[in-house]
Rosetta silent file (secondary structure, phi, psi, omega in degrees, C-alpha in Angstrom):
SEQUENCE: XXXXXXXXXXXXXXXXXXXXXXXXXXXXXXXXXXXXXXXXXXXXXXXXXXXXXXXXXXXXXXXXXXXXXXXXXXXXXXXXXXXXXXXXXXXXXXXXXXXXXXXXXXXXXXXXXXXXXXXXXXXXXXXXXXXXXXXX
SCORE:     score description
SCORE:     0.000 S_00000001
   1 L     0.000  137.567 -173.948  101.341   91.057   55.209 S_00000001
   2 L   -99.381  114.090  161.479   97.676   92.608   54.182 S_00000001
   3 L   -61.791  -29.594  172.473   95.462   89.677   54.075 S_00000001
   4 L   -66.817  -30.523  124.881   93.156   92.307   51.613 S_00000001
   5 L    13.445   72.317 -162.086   95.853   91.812   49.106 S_00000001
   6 L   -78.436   18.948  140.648   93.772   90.306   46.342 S_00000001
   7 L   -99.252  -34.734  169.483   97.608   88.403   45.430 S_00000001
   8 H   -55.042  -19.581 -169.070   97.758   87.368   48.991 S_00000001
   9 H  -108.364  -11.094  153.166   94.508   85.915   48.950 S_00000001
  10 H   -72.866  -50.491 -175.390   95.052   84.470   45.519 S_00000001
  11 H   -66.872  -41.954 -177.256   98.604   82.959   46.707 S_00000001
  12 H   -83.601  -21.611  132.701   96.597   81.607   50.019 S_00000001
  13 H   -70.854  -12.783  164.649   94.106   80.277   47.635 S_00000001
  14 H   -58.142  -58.540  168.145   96.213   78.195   45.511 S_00000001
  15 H   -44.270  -63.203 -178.398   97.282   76.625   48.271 S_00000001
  16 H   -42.633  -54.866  165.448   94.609   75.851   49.811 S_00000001
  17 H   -52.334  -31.931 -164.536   93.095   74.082   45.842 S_00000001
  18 L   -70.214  134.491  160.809   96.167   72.505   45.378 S_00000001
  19 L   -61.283  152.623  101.697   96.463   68.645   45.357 S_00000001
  20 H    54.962  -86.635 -177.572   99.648   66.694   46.919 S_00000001
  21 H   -45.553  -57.227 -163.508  101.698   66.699   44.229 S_00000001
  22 H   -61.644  -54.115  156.616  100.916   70.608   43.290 S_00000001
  23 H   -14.171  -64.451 -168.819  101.776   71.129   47.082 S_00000001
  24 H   -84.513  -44.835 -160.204  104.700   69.478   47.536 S_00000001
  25 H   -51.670  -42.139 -165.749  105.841   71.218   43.655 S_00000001
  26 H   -59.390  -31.638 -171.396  105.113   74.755   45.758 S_00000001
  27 H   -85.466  -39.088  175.669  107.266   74.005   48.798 S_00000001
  28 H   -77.525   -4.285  136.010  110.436   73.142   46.701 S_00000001
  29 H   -31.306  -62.181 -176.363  109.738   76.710   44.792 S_00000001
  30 H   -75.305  -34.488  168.422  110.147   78.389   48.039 S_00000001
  31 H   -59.936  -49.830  162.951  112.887   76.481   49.321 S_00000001
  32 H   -42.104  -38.158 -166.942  114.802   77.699   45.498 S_00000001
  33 H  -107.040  -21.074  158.276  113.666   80.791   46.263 S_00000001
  34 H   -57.295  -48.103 -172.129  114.416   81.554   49.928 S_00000001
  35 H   -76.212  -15.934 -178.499  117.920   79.953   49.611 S_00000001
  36 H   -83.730  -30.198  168.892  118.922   82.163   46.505 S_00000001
  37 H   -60.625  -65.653 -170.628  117.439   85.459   48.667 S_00000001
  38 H   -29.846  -23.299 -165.691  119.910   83.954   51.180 S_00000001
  39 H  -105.135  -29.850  133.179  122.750   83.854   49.470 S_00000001
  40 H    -6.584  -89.336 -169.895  121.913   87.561   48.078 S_00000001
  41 H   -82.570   10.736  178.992  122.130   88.305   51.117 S_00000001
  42 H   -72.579  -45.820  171.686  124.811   86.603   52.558 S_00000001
  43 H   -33.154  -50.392 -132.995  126.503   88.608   49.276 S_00000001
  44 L  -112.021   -6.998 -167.114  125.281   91.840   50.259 S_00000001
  45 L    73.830   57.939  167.543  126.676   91.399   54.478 S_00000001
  46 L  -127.527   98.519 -167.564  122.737   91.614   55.629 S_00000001
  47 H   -60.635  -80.164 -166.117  123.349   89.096   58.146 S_00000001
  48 H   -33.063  -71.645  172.740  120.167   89.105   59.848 S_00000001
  49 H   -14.938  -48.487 -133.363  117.766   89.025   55.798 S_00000001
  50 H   -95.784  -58.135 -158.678  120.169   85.336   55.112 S_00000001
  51 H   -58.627  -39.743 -171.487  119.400   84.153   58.773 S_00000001
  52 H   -46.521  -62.452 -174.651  115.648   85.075   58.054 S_00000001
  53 H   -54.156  -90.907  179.855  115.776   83.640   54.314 S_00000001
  54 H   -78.303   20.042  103.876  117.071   80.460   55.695 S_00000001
  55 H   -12.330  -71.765  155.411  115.100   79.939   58.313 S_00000001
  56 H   -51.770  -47.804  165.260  112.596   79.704   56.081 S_00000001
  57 H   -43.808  -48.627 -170.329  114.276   77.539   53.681 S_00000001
  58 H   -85.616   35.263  143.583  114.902   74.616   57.125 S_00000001
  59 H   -93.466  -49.508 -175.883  111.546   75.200   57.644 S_00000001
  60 H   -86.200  -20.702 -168.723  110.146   74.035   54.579 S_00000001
  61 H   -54.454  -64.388 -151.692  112.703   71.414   54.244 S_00000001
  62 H   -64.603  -30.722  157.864  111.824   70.296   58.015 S_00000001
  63 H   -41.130  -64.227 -152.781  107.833   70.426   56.695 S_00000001
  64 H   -78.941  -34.042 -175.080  108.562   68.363   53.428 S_00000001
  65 H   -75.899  -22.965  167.372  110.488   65.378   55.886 S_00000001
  66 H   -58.220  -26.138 -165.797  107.522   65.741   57.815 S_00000001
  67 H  -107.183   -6.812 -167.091  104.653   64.830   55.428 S_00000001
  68 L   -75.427  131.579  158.098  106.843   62.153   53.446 S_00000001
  69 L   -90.207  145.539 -162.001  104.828   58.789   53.489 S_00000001
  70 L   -85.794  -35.319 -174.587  106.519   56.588   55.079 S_00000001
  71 L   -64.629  -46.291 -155.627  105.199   53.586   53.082 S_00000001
  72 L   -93.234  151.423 -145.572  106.089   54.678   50.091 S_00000001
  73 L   -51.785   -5.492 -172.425  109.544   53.249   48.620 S_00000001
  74 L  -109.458   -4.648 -174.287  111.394   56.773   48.010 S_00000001
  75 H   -72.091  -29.995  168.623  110.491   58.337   51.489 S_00000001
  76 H   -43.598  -76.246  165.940  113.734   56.523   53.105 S_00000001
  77 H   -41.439  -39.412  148.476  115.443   58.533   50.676 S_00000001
  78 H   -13.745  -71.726 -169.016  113.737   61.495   50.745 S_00000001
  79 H   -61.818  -60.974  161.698  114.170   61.585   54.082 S_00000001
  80 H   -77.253  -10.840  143.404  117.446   61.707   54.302 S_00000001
  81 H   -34.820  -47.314 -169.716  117.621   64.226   51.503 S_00000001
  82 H   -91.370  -25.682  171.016  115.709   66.689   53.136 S_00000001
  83 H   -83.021  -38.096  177.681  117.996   66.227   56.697 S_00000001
  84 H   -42.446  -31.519  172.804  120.902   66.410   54.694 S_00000001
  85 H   -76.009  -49.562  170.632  119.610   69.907   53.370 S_00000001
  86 H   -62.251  -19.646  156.746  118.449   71.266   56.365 S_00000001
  87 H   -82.894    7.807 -161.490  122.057   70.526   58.101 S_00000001
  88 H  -118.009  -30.979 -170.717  123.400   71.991   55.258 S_00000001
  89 H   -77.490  -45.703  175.023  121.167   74.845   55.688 S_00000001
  90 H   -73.329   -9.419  177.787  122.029   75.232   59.349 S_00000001
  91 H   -72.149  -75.498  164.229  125.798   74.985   58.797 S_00000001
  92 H   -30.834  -37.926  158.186  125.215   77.897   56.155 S_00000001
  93 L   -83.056   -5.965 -164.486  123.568   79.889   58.670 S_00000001
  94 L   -98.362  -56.505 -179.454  126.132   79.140   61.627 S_00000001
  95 L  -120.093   32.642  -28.014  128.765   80.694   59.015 S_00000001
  96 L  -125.794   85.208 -179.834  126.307   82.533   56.835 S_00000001
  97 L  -105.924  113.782  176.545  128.285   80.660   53.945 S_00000001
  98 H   -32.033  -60.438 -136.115  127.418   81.376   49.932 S_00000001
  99 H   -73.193  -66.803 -179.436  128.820   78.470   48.893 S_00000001
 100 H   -55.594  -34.828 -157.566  126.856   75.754   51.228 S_00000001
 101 H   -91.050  -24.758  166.200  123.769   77.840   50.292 S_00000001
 102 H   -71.697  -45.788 -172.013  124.483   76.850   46.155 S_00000001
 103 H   -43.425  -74.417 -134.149  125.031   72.972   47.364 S_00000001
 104 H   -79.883  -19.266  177.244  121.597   73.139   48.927 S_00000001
 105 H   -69.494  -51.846  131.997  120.312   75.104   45.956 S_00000001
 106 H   -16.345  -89.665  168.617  121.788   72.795   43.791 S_00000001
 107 H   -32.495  -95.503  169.250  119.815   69.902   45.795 S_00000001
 108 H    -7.014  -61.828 -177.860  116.502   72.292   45.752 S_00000001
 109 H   -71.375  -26.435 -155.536  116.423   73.055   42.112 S_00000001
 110 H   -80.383  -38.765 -174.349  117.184   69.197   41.111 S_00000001
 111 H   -60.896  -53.010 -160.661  113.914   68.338   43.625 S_00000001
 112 H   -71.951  -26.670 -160.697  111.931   70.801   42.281 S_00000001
 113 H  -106.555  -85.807  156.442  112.681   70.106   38.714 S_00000001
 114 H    14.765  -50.771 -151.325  112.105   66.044   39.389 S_00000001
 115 H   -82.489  -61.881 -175.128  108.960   66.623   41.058 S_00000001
 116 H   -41.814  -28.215  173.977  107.587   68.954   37.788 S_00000001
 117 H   -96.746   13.878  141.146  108.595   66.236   35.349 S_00000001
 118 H   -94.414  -68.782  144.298  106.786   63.760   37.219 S_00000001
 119 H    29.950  -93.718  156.979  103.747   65.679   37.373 S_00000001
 120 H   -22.348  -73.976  173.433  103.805   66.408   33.867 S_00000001
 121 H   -18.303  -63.291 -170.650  104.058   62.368   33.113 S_00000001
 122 H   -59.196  -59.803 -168.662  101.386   61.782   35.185 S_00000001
 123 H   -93.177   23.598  175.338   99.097   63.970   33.899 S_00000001
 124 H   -80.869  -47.953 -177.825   99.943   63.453   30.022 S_00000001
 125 H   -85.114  131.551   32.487   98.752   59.472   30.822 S_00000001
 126 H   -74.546  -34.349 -161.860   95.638   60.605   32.819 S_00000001
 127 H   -75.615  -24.339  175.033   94.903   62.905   29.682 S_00000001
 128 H   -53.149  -50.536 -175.842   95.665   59.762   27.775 S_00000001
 129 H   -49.632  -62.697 -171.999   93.788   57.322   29.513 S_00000001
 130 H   -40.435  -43.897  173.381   90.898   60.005   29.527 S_00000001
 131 H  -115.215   36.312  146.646   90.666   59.962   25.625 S_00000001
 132 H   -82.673  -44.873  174.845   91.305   56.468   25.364 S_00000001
 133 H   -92.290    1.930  154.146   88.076   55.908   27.057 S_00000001
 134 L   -61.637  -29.994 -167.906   86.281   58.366   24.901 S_00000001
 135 L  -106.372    1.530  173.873   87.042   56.626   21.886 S_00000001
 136 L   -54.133    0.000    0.000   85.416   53.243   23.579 S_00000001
């Protein structure tokens, strides 16, 4: 990858700017989008692409159980969300199976779409609050 790539160095700044939430939104993007190249290419026979693609996927998975706070009351759950995926992922790779790669996709998209509607929530009451105290 050319680091001179004024989208690579866009895509490594966003990251880098992004808050928590914005973070966490990016890594279930990538999981959604690694496991659907996977299953491409499970489609297509390109053995080696799918092991690659998901690889990547039980990587981010294995990332996202990492960083879960532990305090807070949904990380139990989480947690076993994200091993459940990642065993789902390696099973999928073991028999480089389509099928296990929609469950987990399935799973992926529902996180990913969850996370964006709380987001959204969040910041419609900050914008509230914010012109609530404007009109003080």
């Amino acid at each position: 990858m050319n680091s001179d790539n004024p989208y690579n160095k866009y895509r490594k700044n966003a990251v880098i700017t992004a808050n928590q939430p914005q973070l966490a939104e990016m890594l279930y993007t990538g999981a959604v989008k690694f496991i659907r190249q996977a299953i491409s290419h499970v489609k297509n026979d390109n053995k080696q692409e799918a092991h690659n693609a998901i690889i990547r996927a039980q990587e981010i998975f294995e990332y996202l159980a990492e960083t879960l706070n532990e305090k807070a009351d949904i990380a139990f759950n989480l947690a076993h969300l994200y091993d459940y995926s990642y065993r789902r992922l390696v099973d999928a790779n073991i028999a480089k199976d389509a099928e296990i790669l929609k469950e987990v996709l399935g799973l992926a998209e529902s996180l990913r779409d969850t996370w964006h509607e709380a987001r959204q929530i969040v910041a419609e009451e900050s914008e509230h609050a914010d012109n609530a105290d404007k009109l003080v």
